[in-house]
Short mmCIF file of C-alpha atoms and ligand atoms in Angstrom, two decimals:
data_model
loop_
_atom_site.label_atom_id
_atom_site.label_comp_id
_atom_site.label_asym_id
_atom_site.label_seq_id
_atom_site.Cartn_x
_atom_site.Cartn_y
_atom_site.Cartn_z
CA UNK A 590 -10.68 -19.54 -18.27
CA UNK A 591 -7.50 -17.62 -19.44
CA UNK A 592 -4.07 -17.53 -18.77
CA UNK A 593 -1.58 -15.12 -17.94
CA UNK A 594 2.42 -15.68 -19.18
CA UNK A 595 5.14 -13.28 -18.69
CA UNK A 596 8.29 -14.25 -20.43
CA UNK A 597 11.63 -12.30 -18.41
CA UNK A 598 14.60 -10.94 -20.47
CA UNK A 599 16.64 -13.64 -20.96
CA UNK A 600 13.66 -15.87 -22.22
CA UNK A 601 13.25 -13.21 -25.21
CA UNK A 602 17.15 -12.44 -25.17
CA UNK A 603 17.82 -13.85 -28.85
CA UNK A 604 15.89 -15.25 -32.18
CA UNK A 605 16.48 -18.87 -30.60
CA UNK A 606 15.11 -18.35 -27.19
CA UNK A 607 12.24 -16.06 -28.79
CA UNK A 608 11.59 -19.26 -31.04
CA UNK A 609 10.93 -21.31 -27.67
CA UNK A 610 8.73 -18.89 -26.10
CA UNK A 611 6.26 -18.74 -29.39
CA UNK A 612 6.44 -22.56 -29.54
CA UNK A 613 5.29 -22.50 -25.54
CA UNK A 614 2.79 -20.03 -26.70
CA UNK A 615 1.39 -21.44 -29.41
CA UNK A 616 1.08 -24.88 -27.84
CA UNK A 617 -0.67 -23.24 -24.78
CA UNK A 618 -3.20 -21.34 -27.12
CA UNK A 619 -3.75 -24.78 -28.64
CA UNK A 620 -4.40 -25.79 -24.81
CA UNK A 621 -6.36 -23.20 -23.01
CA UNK A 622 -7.93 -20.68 -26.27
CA UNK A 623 -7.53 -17.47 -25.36
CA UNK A 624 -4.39 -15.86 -23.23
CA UNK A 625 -2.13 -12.90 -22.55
CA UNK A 626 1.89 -12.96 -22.88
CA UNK A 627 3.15 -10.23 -20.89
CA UNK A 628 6.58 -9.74 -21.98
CA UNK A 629 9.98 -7.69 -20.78
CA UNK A 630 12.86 -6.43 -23.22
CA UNK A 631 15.84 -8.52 -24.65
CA UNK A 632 18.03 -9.53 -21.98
CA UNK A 633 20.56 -6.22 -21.38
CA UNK A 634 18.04 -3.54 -23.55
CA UNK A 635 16.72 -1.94 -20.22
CA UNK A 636 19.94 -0.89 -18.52
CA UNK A 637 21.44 -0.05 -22.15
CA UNK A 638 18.06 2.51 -22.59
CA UNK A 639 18.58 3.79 -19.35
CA UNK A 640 22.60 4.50 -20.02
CA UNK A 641 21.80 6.28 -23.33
CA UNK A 642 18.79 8.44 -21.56
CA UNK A 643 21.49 9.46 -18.67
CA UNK A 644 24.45 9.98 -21.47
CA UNK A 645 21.63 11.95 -23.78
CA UNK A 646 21.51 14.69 -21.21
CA UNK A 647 25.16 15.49 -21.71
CA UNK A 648 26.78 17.12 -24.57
CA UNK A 649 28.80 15.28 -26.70
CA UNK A 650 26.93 12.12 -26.81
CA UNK A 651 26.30 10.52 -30.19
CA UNK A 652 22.78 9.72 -29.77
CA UNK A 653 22.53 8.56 -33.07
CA UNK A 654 24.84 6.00 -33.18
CA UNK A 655 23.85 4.18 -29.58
CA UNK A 656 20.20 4.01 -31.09
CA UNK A 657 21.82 2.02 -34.22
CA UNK A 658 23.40 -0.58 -32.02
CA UNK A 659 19.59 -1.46 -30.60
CA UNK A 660 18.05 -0.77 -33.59
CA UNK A 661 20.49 -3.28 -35.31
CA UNK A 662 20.10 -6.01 -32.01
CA UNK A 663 16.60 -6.44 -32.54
CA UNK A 664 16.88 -5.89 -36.73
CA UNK A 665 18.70 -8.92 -36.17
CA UNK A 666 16.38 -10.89 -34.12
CA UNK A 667 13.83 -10.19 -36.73
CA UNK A 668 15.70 -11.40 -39.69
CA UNK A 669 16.58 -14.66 -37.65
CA UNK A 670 12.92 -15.21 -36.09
CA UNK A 671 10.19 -13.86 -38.09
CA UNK A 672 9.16 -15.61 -41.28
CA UNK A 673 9.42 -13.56 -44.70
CA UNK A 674 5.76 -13.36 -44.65
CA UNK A 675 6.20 -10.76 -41.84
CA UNK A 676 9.68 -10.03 -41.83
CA UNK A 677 9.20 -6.47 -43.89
CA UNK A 678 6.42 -5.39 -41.22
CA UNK A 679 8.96 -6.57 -38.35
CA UNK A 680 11.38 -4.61 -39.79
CA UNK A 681 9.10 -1.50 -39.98
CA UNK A 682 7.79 -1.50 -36.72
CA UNK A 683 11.23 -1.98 -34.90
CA UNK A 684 12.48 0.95 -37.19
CA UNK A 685 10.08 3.10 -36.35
CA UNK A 686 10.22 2.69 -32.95
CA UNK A 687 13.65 3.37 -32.49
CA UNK A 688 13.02 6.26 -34.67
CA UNK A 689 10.99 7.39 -31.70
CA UNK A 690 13.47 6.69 -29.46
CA UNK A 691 16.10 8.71 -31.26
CA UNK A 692 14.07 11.75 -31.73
CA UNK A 693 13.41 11.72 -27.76
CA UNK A 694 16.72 11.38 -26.81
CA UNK A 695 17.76 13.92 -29.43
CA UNK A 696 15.37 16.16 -27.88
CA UNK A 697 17.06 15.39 -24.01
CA UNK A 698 20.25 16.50 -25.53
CA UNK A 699 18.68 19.75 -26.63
CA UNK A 700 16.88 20.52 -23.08
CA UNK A 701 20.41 18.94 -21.57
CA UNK A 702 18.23 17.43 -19.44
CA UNK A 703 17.21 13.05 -17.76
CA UNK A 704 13.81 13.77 -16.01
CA UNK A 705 12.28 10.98 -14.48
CA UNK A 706 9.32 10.91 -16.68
CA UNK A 707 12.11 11.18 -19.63
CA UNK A 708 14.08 8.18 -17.77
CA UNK A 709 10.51 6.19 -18.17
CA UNK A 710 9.89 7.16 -21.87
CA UNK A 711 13.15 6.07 -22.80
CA UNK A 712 13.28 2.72 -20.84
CA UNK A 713 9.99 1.47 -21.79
CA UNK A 714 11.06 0.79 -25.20
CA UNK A 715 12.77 -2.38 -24.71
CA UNK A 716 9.29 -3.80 -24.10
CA UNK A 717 7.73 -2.25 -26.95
CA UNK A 718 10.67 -4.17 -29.49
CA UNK A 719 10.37 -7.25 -27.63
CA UNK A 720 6.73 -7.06 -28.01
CA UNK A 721 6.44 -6.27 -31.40
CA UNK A 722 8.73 -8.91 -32.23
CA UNK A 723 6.97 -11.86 -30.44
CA UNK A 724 3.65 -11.03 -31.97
CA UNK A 725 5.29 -10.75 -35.84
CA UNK A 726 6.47 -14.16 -34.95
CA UNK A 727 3.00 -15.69 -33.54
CA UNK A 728 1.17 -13.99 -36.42
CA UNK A 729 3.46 -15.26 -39.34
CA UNK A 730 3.04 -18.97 -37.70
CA UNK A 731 -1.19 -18.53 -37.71
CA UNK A 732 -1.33 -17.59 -34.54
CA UNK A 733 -4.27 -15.75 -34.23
CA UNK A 734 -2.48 -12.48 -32.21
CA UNK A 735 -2.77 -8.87 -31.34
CA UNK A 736 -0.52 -6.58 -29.94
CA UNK A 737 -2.36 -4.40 -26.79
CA UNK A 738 0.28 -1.08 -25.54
CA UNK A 739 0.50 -1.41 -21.70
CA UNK A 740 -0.27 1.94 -21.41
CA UNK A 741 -3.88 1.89 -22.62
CA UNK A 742 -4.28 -1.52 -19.79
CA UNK A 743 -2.20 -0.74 -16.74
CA UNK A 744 -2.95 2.65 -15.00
CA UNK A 745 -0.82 3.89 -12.26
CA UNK A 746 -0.05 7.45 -10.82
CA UNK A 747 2.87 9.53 -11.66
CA UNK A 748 5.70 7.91 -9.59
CA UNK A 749 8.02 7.63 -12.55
CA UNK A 750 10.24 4.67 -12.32
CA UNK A 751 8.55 2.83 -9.17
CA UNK A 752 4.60 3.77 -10.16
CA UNK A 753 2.02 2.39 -8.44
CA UNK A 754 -1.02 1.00 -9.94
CA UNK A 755 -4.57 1.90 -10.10
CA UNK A 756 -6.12 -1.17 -9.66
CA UNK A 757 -9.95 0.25 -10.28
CA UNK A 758 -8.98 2.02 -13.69
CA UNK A 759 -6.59 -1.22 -14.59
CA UNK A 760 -9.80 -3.38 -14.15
CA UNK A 761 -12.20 -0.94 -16.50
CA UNK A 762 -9.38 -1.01 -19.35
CA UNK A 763 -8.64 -4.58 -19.38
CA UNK A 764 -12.45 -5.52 -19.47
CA UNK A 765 -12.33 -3.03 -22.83
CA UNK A 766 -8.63 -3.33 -24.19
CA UNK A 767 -8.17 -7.66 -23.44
CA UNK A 768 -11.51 -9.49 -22.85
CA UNK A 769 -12.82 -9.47 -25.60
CA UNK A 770 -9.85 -10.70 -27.73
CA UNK A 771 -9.59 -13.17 -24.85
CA UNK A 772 -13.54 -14.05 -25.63
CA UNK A 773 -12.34 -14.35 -29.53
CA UNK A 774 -9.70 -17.02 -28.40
CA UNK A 775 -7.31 -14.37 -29.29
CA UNK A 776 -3.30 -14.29 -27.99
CA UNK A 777 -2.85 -10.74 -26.59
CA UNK A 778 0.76 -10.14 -26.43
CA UNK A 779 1.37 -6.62 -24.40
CA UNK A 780 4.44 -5.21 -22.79
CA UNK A 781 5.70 -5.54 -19.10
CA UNK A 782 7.43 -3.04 -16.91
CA UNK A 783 5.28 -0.10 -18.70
CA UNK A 784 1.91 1.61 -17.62
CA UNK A 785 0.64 5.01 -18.07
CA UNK A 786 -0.47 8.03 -16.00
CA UNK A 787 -3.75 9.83 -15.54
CA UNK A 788 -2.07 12.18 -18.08
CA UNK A 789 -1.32 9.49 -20.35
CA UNK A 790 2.96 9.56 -19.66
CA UNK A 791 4.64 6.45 -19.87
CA UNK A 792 5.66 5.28 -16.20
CA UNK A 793 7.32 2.16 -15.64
CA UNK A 794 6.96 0.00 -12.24
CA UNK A 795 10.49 -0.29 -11.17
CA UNK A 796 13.48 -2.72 -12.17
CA UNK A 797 11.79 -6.67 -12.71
CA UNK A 798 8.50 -5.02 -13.20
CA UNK A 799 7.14 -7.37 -15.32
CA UNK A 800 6.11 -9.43 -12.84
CA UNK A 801 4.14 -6.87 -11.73
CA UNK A 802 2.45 -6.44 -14.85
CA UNK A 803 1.88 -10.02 -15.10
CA UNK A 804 0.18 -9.88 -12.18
CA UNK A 805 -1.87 -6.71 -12.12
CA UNK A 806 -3.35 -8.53 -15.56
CA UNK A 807 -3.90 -11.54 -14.17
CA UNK A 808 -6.13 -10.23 -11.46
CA UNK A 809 -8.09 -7.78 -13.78
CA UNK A 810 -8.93 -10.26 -16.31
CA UNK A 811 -9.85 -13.14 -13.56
CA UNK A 812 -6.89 -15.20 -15.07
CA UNK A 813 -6.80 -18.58 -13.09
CA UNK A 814 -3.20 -19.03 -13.28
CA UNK A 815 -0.15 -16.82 -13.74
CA UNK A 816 2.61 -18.01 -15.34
CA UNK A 817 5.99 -17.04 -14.57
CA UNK A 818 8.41 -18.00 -17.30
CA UNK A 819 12.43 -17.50 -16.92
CA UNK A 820 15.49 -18.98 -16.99
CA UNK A 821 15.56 -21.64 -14.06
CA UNK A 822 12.87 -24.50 -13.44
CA UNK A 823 11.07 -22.90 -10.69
CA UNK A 824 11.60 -20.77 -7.11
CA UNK A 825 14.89 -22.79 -5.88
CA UNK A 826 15.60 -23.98 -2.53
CA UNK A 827 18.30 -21.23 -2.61
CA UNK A 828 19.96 -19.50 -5.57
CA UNK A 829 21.63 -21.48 -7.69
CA UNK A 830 24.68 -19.54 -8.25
CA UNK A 831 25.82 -19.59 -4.21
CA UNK A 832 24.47 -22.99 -3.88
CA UNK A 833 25.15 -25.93 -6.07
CA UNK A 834 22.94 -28.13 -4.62
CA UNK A 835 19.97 -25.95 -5.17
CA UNK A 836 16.54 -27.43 -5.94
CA UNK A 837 13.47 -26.11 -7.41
CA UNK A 838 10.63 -26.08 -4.79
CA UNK A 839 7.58 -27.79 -6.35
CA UNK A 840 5.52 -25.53 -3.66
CA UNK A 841 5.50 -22.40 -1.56
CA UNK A 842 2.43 -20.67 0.09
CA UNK A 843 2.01 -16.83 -1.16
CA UNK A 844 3.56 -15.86 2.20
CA UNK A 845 6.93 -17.86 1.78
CA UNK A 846 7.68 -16.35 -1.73
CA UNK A 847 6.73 -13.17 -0.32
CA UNK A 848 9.29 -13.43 2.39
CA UNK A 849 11.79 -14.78 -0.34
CA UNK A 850 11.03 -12.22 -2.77
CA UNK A 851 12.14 -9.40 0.48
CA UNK A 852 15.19 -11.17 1.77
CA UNK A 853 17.06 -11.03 -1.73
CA UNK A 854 15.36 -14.46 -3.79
CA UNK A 855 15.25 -12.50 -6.65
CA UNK A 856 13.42 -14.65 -8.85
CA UNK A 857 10.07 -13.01 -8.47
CA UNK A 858 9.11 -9.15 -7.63
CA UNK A 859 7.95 -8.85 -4.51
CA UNK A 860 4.65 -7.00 -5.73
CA UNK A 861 3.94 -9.49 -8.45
CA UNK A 862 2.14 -11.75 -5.10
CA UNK A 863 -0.55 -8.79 -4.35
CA UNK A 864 -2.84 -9.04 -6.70
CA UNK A 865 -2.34 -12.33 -7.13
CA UNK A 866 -2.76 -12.97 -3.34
CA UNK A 867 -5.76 -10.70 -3.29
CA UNK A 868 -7.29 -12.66 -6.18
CA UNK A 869 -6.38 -16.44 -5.18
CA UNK A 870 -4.61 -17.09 -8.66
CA UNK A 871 -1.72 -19.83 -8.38
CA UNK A 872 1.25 -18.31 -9.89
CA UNK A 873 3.52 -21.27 -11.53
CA UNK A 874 6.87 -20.49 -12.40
CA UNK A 875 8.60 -22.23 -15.23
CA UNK A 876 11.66 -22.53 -17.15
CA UNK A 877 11.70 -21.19 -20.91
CA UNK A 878 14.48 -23.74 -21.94
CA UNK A 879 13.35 -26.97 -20.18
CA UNK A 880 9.34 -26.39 -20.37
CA UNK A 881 8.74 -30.18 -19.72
CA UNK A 882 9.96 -29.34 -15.74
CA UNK A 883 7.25 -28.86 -13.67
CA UNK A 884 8.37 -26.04 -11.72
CA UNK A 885 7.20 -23.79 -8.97
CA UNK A 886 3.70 -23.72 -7.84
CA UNK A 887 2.58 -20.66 -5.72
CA UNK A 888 -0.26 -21.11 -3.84
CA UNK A 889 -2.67 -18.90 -1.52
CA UNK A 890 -2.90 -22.05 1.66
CA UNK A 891 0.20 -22.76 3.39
CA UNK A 892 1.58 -26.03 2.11
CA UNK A 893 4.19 -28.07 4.12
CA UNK A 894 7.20 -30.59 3.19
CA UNK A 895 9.18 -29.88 5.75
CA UNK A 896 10.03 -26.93 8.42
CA UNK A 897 12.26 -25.58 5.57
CA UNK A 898 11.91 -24.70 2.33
CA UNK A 899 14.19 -22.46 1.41
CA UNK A 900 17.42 -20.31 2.56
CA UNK A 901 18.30 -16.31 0.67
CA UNK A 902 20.90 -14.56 1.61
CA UNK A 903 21.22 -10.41 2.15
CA UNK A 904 24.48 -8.81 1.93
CA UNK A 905 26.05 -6.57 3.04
CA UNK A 906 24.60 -5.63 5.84
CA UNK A 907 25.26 -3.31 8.90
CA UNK A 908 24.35 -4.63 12.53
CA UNK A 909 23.63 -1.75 14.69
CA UNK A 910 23.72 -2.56 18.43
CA UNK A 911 23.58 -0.87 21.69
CA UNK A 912 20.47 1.00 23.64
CA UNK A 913 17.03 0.02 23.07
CA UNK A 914 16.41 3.61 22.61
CA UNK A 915 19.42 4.59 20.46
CA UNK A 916 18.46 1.40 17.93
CA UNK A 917 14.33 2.66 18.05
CA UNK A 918 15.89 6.04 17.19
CA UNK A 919 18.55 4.76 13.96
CA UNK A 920 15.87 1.69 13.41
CA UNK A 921 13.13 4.68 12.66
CA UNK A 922 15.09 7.09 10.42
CA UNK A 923 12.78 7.52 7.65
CA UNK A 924 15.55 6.84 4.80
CA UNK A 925 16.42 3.55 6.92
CA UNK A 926 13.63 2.51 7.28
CA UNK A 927 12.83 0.73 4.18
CA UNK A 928 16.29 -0.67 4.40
CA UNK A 929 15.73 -2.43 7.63
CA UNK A 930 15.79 -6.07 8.13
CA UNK A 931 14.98 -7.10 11.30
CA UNK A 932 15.22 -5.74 14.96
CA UNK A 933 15.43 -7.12 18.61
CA UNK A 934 14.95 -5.86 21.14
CA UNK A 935 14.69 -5.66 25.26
CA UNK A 936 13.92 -2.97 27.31
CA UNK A 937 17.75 -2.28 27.77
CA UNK A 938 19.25 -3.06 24.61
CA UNK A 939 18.78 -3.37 21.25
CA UNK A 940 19.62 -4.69 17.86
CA UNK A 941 18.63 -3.92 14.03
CA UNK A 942 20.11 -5.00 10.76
CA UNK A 943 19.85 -2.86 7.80
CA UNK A 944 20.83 -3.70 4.57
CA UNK A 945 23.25 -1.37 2.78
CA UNK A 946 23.40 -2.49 -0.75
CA UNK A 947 25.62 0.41 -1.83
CA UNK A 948 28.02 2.82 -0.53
CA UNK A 949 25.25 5.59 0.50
CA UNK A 950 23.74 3.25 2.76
CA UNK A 951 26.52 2.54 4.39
CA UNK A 952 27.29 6.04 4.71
CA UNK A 953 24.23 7.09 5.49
CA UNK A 954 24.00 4.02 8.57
CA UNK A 955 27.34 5.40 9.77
CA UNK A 956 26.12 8.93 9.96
CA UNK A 957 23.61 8.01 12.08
CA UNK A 958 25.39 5.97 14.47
CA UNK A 959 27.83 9.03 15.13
CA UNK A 960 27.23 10.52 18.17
CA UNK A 961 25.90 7.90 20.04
CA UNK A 962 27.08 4.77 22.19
CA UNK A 963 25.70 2.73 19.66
CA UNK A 964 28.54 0.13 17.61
CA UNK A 965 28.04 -0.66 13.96
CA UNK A 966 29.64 -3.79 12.45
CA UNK A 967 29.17 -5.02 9.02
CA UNK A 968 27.50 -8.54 8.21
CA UNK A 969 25.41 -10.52 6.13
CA UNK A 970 22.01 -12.23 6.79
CA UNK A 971 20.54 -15.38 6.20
CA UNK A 972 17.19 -15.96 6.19
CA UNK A 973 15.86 -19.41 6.89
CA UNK A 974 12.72 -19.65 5.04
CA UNK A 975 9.32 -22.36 5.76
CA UNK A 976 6.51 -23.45 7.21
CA UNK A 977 8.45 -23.55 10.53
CA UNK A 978 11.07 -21.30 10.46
CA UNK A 979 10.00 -19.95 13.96
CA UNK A 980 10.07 -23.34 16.09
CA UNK A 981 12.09 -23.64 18.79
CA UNK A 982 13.58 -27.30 17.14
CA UNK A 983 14.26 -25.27 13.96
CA UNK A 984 16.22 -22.59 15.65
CA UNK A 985 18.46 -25.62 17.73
CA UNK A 986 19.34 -26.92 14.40
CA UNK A 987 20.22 -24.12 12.96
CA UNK A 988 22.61 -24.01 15.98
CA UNK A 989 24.06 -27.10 15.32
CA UNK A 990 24.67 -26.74 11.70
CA UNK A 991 26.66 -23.45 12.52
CA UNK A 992 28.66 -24.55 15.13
CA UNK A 993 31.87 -23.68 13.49
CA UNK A 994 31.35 -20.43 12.53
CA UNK A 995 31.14 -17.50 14.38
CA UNK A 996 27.13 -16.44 14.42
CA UNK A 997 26.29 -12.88 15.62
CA UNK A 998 22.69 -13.78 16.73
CA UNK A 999 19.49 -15.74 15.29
CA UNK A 1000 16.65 -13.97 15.50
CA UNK A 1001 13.69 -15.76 15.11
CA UNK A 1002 10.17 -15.51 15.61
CA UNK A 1003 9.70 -12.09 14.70
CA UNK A 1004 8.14 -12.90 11.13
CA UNK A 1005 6.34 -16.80 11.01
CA UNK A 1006 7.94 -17.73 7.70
CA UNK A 1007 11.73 -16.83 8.36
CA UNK A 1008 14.42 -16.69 10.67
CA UNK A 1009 17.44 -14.39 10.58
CA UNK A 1010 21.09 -15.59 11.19
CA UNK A 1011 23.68 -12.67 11.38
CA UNK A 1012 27.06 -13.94 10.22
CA UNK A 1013 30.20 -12.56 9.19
CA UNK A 1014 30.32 -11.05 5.60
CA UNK A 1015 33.42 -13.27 5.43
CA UNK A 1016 31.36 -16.70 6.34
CA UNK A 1017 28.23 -15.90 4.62
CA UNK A 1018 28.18 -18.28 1.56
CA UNK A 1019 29.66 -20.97 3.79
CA UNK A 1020 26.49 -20.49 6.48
CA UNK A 1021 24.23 -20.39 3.64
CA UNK A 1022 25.23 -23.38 1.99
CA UNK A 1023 25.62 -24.90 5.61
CA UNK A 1024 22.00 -23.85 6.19
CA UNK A 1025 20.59 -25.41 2.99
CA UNK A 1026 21.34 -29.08 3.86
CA UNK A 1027 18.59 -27.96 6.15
CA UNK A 1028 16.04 -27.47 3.86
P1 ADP B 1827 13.73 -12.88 -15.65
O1 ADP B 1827 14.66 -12.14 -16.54
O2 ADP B 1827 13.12 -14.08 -16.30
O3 ADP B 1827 12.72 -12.00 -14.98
P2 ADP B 1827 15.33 -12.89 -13.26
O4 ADP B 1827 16.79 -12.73 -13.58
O5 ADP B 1827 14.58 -11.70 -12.79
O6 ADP B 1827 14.64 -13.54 -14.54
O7 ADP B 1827 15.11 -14.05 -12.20
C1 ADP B 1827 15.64 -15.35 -12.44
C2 ADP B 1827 16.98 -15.50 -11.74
O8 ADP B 1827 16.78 -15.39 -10.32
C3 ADP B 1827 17.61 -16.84 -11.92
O9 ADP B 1827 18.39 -16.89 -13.10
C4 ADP B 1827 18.46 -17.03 -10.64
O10 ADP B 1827 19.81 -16.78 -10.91
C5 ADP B 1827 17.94 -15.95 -9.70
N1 ADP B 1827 17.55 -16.48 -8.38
C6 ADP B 1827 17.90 -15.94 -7.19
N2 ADP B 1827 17.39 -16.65 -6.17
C7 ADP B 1827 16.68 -17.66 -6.72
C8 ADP B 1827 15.91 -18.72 -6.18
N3 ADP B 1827 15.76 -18.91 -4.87
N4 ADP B 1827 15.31 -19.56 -7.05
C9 ADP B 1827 15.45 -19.39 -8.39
N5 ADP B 1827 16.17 -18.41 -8.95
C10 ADP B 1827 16.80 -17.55 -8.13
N1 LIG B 1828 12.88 -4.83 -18.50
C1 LIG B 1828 12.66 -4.40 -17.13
C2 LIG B 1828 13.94 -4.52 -16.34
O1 LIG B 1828 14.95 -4.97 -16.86
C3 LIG B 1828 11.53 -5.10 -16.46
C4 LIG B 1828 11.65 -6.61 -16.33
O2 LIG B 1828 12.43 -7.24 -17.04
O3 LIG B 1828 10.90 -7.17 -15.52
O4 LIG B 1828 13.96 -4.14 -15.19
MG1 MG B 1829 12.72 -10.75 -13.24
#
């Protein structure tokens, strides 16, 4: 019986929202004995290591004094969060860490040179403040806690910045670095994001890979549940932000999330369902700042309330149309490819939406297109997520709802969880928010 929780950054952003997360810890040691709190860096920390590891490779840059501004950030946090009993030892373990940090970049500056593996080093010490933080705190409140580095536990290859993870070597070094303080009724509190190579460099698991970690745990220690916490009550019925009248889901089937998780619901990682799928661990996920809400459960069986359960929206996106053979041919461009969407097609024609987050793949969907009879026209998707996304009845009132707008095409029943509606860029909030009432 043990328990997995992974706290995201804005849940361990400040002293105050650090204070709630030990409280929910503490009270679920109380609960359940032993457990494991995965945790990522303070809110912002991760994109401001990965600036100064870019800017240390130039000339010029004052390494010194950007290190100062996160040494003094989580200086702070310990002043305001740890109790005096522990507050010197805080202070001397963020200190020296950033002291790492600075000699590292300092030594960038001399090479002039931001290495992947470098890029890793540098970015996985957000993790290892927030960490060391969090476990000051639970210790200096008698919580009986001990801080495990990610690297000795998670195990990956060298694929800096997107590794992937060895589960078999994972498995060996959490049955030697966590069970047994899990046996002791011990709080292991490790870092997220971070793993190491067969070499023993830091690698990291790509941007939100803390649920990741949380998950690769959970399935090498046998957790039976994963928690999730952030900073909304639960996978909502859309996000919140585009859609006011957003609601969290009480429960989604591994596949759903999965779906959600591709087609831009970017509450969870994608990856974080593998292992959990693989293992048949429910994954709940809560919110930090209202802990009595019951959230999101995440199960392995479908569940059904409703042929809807949720709506996501992808933008911008390209809609590529023309030739069967000409679409196979963009459709199968290797750096495309994992762009892609969806595509239709007949024996004639054809039809595939690619996403193009950013500039390049725009560019790089309009290079292709030249020189054929193919059109390109930009869009935005949204996908219709549930149990019965692909039923003819579903599709008609999708119709209905979108009467008024101008819809490019619906394709549905290429993926059982979802269907796609190409709209305008220009209509896309309005045809998501038309689409939730739906749900
Ligand atoms: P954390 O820092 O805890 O990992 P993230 O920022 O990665 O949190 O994910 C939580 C955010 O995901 C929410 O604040 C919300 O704005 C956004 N989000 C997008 N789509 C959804 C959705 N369908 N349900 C819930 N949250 C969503
Ligand atoms: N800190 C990392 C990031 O910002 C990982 C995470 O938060 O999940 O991407
Ligand atoms: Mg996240």
């Amino acid at each position: 019986m043990s328990v997995v929780l992974k706290f995201g950054g804005t849940s361990v952003a400040s002293a105050a929202t650090l204070e709630q997360v030990r409280t929910i810890v503490a009270q679920e040691h109380d609960l359940s004995g032993g457990l494991v709190c995965v945790v990522s860096a303070t809110a912002g920390t991760t994109n401001a290591l990965l600036q100064l590891a870019h800017a240390s490779a130039l000339p010029g840059t004052d390494v010194a004094a950007q290190c100062e501004a996160i040494r003094a950030r989580h200086l702070t946090i310990a002043d305001e969060l740890v109790p005096v009993s522990h507050r010197a030892s805080a202070r001397e373990c963020v200190t020296t860490l950033v002291a790492e940090l600075q000699r590292y970049c300092e030594s960038m500056r001399t090479l002039e040179e931001c290495t992947p593996a470098s890029l890793d080093a540098v970015a996985s010490m957000g993790e290892r403040l927030s960490s060391t933080l969090l476990s000051h705190a639970l210790q200096a409140t008698g919580v009986d806690c001990v801080e495990v580095r990610a690297t000795n536990v998670i195990h990956t290859d060298s694929t800096f910045m997107q590794a992937k993870v060895d589960p078999v070597r994972t498995h060996d070094a959490a049955s030697s670095f966590i069970v047994p303080h899990l046996t002791a009724n011990r709080v292991v509190v490790t870092q997220g994001f971070t793993g190491s190579d067969a070499e023993g460099r830091t690698t990291t698991l790509g941007r939100g890979g803390s649920d990741a970690s949380a998950a690769i745990i959970g399935a090498a220690i046998g957790a039976t549940r994963i928690e999730i916490w952030t900073d909304v009550s639960g996978v909502f019925s859309a996000d919140p932000r585009l859609v006011p009248s957003a609601r969290p889901i009480a429960s989604l089937s591994f596949a759903e999330i999965r779906e959600l998780a591709l087609y831009g619901a970017k509450v969870l990682h994608p990856d974080t369902i593998l292992p959990a799928v693989e293992h048949d661990i429910p994954v709940l996920v809560k919110n930090t700042f209202t802990p009595a809400d019951p959230g999101t459960v995440i199960l392995a069986q479908p569940v059904s309330h409703g042929a809807l359960h949720a709506v996501s929206l992808m933008r911008p996106c390209c809609v590529v149309s023309g030739s069967h053979d000409e679409v196979q041919g963009v459709a199968s461009l290797d750096h495309l490819r994992t762009h892609l969407l969806v595509t239709g097609s007949s024996r004639e024609h054809g039809i595939a939406v690619i996403h193009t987050p950013d500039a390049k793949h725009a560019t790089d969907v309009a290079v292709a297109v030249t020189g054929t009879t193919l059109t390109m026209e930009q869009c935005a998707v949204v996908i219709c997520t549930g149990p019965d996304a692909s039923r003819v009845d579903t599709t008609a009132n999708i119709v209905s709802k979108l009467a008024h707008l101008d819809v490019h095409g619906i394709l549905t029943g290429v993926s059982p969880y979802s269907c796609f509606v190409v709209v305008a860029e220009a209509d896309a909030v309005e045809a998501l928010q038309c689409l939730h009432q739906l749900v």
